[in-house]
GROMACS .gro file of C-alpha atoms in nm:
model
  255
    1MET     CA    1  -1.809   6.166   2.681
    2LYS     CA    2  -1.589   6.407   2.868
    3TYR     CA    3  -1.591   6.150   3.174
    4ILE     CA    4  -1.497   5.857   2.934
    5SER     CA    5  -1.219   6.050   2.774
    6LYS     CA    6  -1.081   6.141   3.101
    7PHE     CA    7  -1.117   5.795   3.222
    8THR     CA    8  -0.936   5.659   2.927
    9PHE     CA    9  -0.651   5.922   2.973
   10SER     CA   10  -0.595   5.822   3.327
   11MET     CA   11  -0.569   5.459   3.242
   12LEU     CA   12  -0.335   5.543   2.971
   13LEU     CA   13  -0.120   5.732   3.232
   14VAL     CA   14  -0.121   5.435   3.480
   15TRP     CA   15  -0.037   5.187   3.195
   16LEU     CA   16   0.271   5.416   3.103
   17SER     CA   17   0.348   5.450   3.465
   18PHE     CA   18   0.370   5.062   3.510
   19SER     CA   19   0.561   5.001   3.196
   20GLY     CA   20   0.812   5.260   3.275
   21ASN     CA   21   0.867   5.098   3.633
   22ALA     CA   22   0.903   4.755   3.462
   23GLN     CA   23   1.168   4.900   3.242
   24GLU     CA   24   1.356   5.052   3.541
   25LYS     CA   25   1.326   4.725   3.738
   26ALA     CA   26   1.436   4.490   3.452
   27PRO     CA   27   1.834   4.552   3.494
   28ILE     CA   28   1.788   4.490   3.871
   29ALA     CA   29   1.642   4.153   3.796
   30LYS     CA   30   1.970   4.067   3.619
   31ASP     CA   31   2.178   4.204   3.936
   32SER     CA   32   1.964   3.983   4.171
   33LEU     CA   33   2.096   3.667   4.039
   34LYS     CA   34   2.284   3.437   4.286
   35PRO     CA   35   2.636   3.456   4.289
   36LYS     CA   36   2.808   3.105   4.173
   37THR     CA   37   2.927   2.884   4.457
   38GLU     CA   38   3.160   2.592   4.483
   39ARG     CA   39   3.144   2.305   4.733
   40TYR     CA   40   3.439   2.249   4.959
   41GLY     CA   41   3.480   1.938   5.153
   42LEU     CA   42   3.649   1.586   5.222
   43ARG     CA   43   3.656   1.301   4.972
   44VAL     CA   44   3.751   0.947   5.136
   45GLY     CA   45   3.752   0.614   4.956
   46VAL     CA   46   3.943   0.282   4.887
   47ASP     CA   47   4.170   0.155   4.632
   48LEU     CA   48   3.987  -0.116   4.446
   49PHE     CA   49   4.306  -0.235   4.268
   50LYS     CA   50   4.469  -0.360   4.593
   51LEU     CA   51   4.147  -0.476   4.730
   52THR     CA   52   4.035  -0.694   4.437
   53ARG     CA   53   4.399  -0.829   4.392
   54SER     CA   54   4.356  -0.979   4.748
   55PHE     CA   55   4.097  -1.213   4.613
   56TYR     CA   56   4.253  -1.325   4.282
   57GLU     CA   57   4.621  -1.325   4.388
   58GLU     CA   58   4.690  -1.608   4.639
   59ASP     CA   59   5.033  -1.471   4.781
   60TYR     CA   60   4.893  -1.103   4.824
   61ARG     CA   61   4.681  -0.926   5.081
   62GLY     CA   62   4.630  -0.559   5.089
   63ILE     CA   63   4.416  -0.259   5.127
   64GLU     CA   64   4.470   0.128   5.081
   65LEU     CA   65   4.257   0.399   5.204
   66VAL     CA   66   4.270   0.739   5.016
   67GLY     CA   67   4.148   1.086   5.093
   68ASP     CA   68   4.177   1.435   4.977
   69TYR     CA   69   4.049   1.781   5.103
   70ARG     CA   70   3.976   2.074   4.876
   71LEU     CA   71   4.194   2.362   4.986
   72THR     CA   72   4.130   2.606   4.720
   73ARG     CA   73   3.955   2.608   4.401
   74LYS     CA   74   4.253   2.412   4.234
   75HIS     CA   75   4.471   2.253   4.523
   76PHE     CA   76   4.375   1.952   4.725
   77LEU     CA   77   4.548   1.813   5.019
   78ALA     CA   78   4.597   1.432   4.973
   79ALA     CA   79   4.678   1.124   5.161
   80GLU     CA   80   4.679   0.747   5.114
   81ILE     CA   81   4.729   0.503   5.386
   82GLY     CA   82   4.762   0.122   5.383
   83ASN     CA   83   4.882  -0.214   5.453
   84GLU     CA   84   5.059  -0.490   5.237
   85ASP     CA   85   5.143  -0.870   5.291
   86LYS     CA   86   5.313  -1.010   4.986
   87THR     CA   87   5.501  -1.330   4.928
   88VAL     CA   88   5.727  -1.337   4.627
   89ASP     CA   89   5.836  -1.678   4.483
   90GLU     CA   90   6.119  -1.673   4.230
   91ASP     CA   91   6.360  -1.933   4.113
   92GLN     CA   92   6.615  -1.910   4.372
   93LEU     CA   93   6.441  -1.699   4.625
   94ASN     CA   94   6.110  -1.704   4.836
   95PHE     CA   95   6.060  -1.414   5.089
   96THR     CA   96   5.759  -1.245   5.259
   97THR     CA   97   5.712  -0.852   5.313
   98GLU     CA   98   5.462  -0.722   5.568
   99GLY     CA   99   5.408  -0.370   5.678
  100THR     CA  100   5.222  -0.037   5.673
  101TYR     CA  101   5.264   0.288   5.478
  102ILE     CA  102   5.147   0.643   5.460
  103LYS     CA  103   5.172   0.902   5.183
  104VAL     CA  104   5.094   1.276   5.206
  105GLY     CA  105   5.094   1.550   4.969
  106PHE     CA  106   4.902   1.763   4.735
  107ASP     CA  107   4.714   1.750   4.388
  108TYR     CA  108   4.665   2.037   4.146
  109ASN     CA  109   4.342   2.025   3.934
  110THR     CA  110   4.419   2.100   3.566
  111TYR     CA  111   4.053   2.068   3.444
  112GLN     CA  112   3.814   2.358   3.368
  113ASN     CA  113   3.464   2.219   3.477
  114TRP     CA  114   3.143   2.314   3.310
  115LEU     CA  115   2.870   2.452   3.531
  116ASP     CA  116   2.842   2.242   3.863
  117MET     CA  117   3.066   1.972   3.760
  118GLU     CA  118   3.331   1.862   4.003
  119ASN     CA  119   3.555   1.640   3.785
  120ILE     CA  120   3.934   1.646   3.840
  121ILE     CA  121   4.223   1.588   3.616
  122SER     CA  122   4.540   1.633   3.829
  123VAL     CA  123   4.928   1.613   3.888
  124GLY     CA  124   5.058   1.604   4.242
  125LEU     CA  125   5.339   1.502   4.465
  126ARG     CA  126   5.351   1.256   4.766
  127TYR     CA  127   5.603   1.168   5.039
  128GLY     CA  128   5.592   0.821   5.137
  129VAL     CA  129   5.692   0.640   5.470
  130SER     CA  130   5.672   0.257   5.512
  131SER     CA  131   5.765   0.048   5.811
  132PHE     CA  132   5.780  -0.338   5.747
  133SER     CA  133   5.948  -0.645   5.805
  134GLN     CA  134   6.114  -0.913   5.566
  135THR     CA  135   6.090  -1.296   5.611
  136LEU     CA  136   6.360  -1.507   5.414
  137ASN     CA  137   6.159  -1.810   5.353
  138SER     CA  138   6.396  -2.016   5.147
  139TYR     CA  139   6.665  -1.964   4.892
  140GLN     CA  140   6.925  -2.144   4.662
  141ILE     CA  141   7.278  -2.058   4.627
  142TYR     CA  142   7.355  -1.940   4.284
  143ASN     CA  143   7.549  -2.194   4.083
  144PRO     CA  144   7.715  -2.060   3.737
  145ASN     CA  145   7.822  -2.408   3.649
  146PRO     CA  146   7.508  -2.677   3.721
  147TYR     CA  147   7.711  -2.967   3.563
  148PHE     CA  148   7.686  -3.146   3.887
  149GLY     CA  149   7.334  -3.039   3.949
  150GLN     CA  150   7.149  -2.749   4.109
  151SER     CA  151   7.233  -2.634   4.453
  152PRO     CA  152   6.987  -2.766   4.741
  153LEU     CA  153   6.710  -2.549   4.847
  154ILE     CA  154   6.771  -2.420   5.201
  155ILE     CA  155   6.479  -2.340   5.434
  156SER     CA  156   6.544  -2.030   5.637
  157GLY     CA  157   6.244  -1.868   5.807
  158GLU     CA  158   6.479  -1.576   5.920
  159LYS     CA  159   6.286  -1.263   5.990
  160PHE     CA  160   6.410  -0.913   5.974
  161SER     CA  161   6.195  -0.646   6.176
  162GLY     CA  162   6.189  -0.276   6.216
  163LEU     CA  163   6.273  -0.209   5.855
  164SER     CA  164   6.167   0.142   5.703
  165ALA     CA  165   6.171   0.327   5.386
  166GLN     CA  166   6.110   0.682   5.253
  167TRP     CA  167   6.045   0.795   4.893
  168ILE     CA  168   5.868   1.075   4.684
  169GLU     CA  169   5.605   1.017   4.408
  170VAL     CA  170   5.507   1.207   4.110
  171VAL     CA  171   5.130   1.152   4.061
  172ALA     CA  172   4.893   1.204   3.755
  173GLY     CA  173   4.526   1.086   3.764
  174MET     CA  174   4.178   1.169   3.745
  175LYS     CA  175   3.844   1.150   3.924
  176ALA     CA  176   3.492   1.160   3.763
  177GLU     CA  177   3.155   1.191   3.951
  178VAL     CA  178   2.949   0.896   3.834
  179PHE     CA  179   2.679   0.960   4.091
  180ASN     CA  180   2.571   1.207   4.315
  181ASN     CA  181   2.898   1.260   4.542
  182VAL     CA  182   3.040   0.921   4.425
  183PHE     CA  183   3.352   0.973   4.229
  184VAL     CA  184   3.565   0.698   4.035
  185GLY     CA  185   3.940   0.758   3.947
  186PHE     CA  186   4.268   0.610   3.881
  187SER     CA  187   4.624   0.746   3.905
  188PHE     CA  188   4.973   0.647   3.767
  189ARG     CA  189   5.292   0.709   4.002
  190LEU     CA  190   5.650   0.757   3.939
  191ASN     CA  191   5.843   0.657   4.255
  192ARG     CA  192   6.207   0.781   4.365
  193LEU     CA  193   6.338   0.592   4.664
  194MET     CA  194   6.523   0.837   4.896
  195THR     CA  195   6.639   0.640   5.205
  196GLN     CA  196   6.590   0.280   5.330
  197ASN     CA  197   6.700   0.040   5.621
  198LYS     CA  198   6.835  -0.282   5.468
  199PRO     CA  199   6.874  -0.599   5.679
  200ASN     CA  200   7.196  -0.762   5.712
  201GLY     CA  201   7.289  -1.023   5.423
  202PHE     CA  202   6.955  -0.948   5.249
  203ASP     CA  203   6.781  -0.668   5.053
  204ASN     CA  204   6.436  -0.488   5.021
  205LEU     CA  205   6.319  -0.627   4.697
  206TYR     CA  206   5.951  -0.515   4.794
  207ILE     CA  207   5.850  -0.242   5.007
  208PRO     CA  208   5.485  -0.189   5.096
  209GLY     CA  209   5.327   0.117   4.932
  210TYR     CA  210   5.634   0.162   4.710
  211ASN     CA  211   5.627  -0.177   4.533
  212ARG     CA  212   5.943  -0.367   4.385
  213THR     CA  213   6.282  -0.239   4.415
  214TYR     CA  214   6.423  -0.420   4.116
  215ASN     CA  215   6.475  -0.125   3.911
  216GLY     CA  216   6.719   0.043   4.153
  217GLU     CA  217   6.582   0.377   4.305
  218PHE     CA  218   6.291   0.433   4.069
  219GLY     CA  219   5.972   0.257   4.072
  220VAL     CA  220   5.606   0.272   3.932
  221GLY     CA  221   5.282   0.244   4.100
  222PHE     CA  222   4.906   0.261   4.011
  223ASN     CA  223   4.562   0.265   4.185
  224TYR     CA  224   4.198   0.253   4.085
  225THR     CA  225   3.958   0.411   4.340
  226VAL     CA  226   3.617   0.463   4.452
  227SER     CA  227   3.539   0.744   4.689
  228TYR     CA  228   3.266   0.957   4.844
  229PHE     CA  229   3.262   1.344   4.867
  230ILE     CA  230   3.154   1.492   5.190
  231PRO     CA  231   3.068   1.854   5.129
  232LEU     CA  232   3.139   2.075   5.446
  233TYR     CA  233   3.082   2.454   5.303
  234LYS     CA  234   3.032   2.641   4.997
  235ALA     CA  235   3.239   2.928   4.891
  236THR     CA  236   3.154   3.203   4.627
  237VAL     CA  237   3.350   3.226   4.313
  238LYS     CA  238   3.484   3.559   4.232
  239ALA     CA  239   3.400   3.689   3.900
  240LYS     CA  240   3.687   3.748   3.672
  241GLU     CA  241   3.771   4.129   3.604
  242LYS     CA  242   3.722   4.232   3.237
  243LYS     CA  243   4.035   4.355   3.106
  244GLU     CA  244   4.000   4.688   2.894
  245PRO     CA  245   4.118   4.706   2.534
  246LYS     CA  246   4.444   4.848   2.491
  247SER     CA  247   4.301   5.112   2.247
  248LYS     CA  248   4.076   5.242   2.555
  249LYS     CA  249   4.377   5.246   2.781
  250LYS     CA  250   4.577   5.446   2.543
  251LYS     CA  251   4.282   5.700   2.491
  252LYS     CA  252   4.248   5.731   2.875
  253LYS     CA  253   4.633   5.816   2.899
  254ALA     CA  254   4.604   6.065   2.620
  255ASN     CA  255   4.320   6.255   2.802
   0.00000   0.00000   0.00000
């Protein structure tokens, strides 16, 4: 009986020691959790609006490639590069504009993602530059008194090359991840024309990348994109420091 009681007592001590170690290690398990990380990389894609427009609109051909690079948690460097060939046929004028453009700037993500989401609701700014040519296909001289009939159609074919324009854009848009690393998004743009090189005896009624100039120095734009995210590295998210209540701060100062 003495040996049994000693054995029982020793087993009780072992059990208490294990339970004590488990209680001491419990907080360490919490501290051993991996810190939260976020992915940084390059996103490249294409504007589906311009691409599909080339199929259903006979007098339009265009393509725009888009891309952005995540610089910080909220800031993205962004760029678009494209080419447009558009013929405008109006009552008294028919002309063709052809050229390339590039836009560079940044986006700021205003959306607070949950868990591992990487969606974007952004506002941003772009600086655009376009190099293009205008071809005056045909025109009619305006006749305010058509009593004797309309003016005859004049076939011209005169081409004006080496034209350029510069503008800024305010951009608002969003991107959502629909599949792994695949994002779909759209954006609205308000344009402000800064400078342009006009041809003699004609005007830049359409500028590639800027759109129509009928409304003076201001214009609007839109794109609908699909893009693919290429992750390059991960960065640890710094935990926010908890602010102490004012009452505790006052007590510390008093002490």
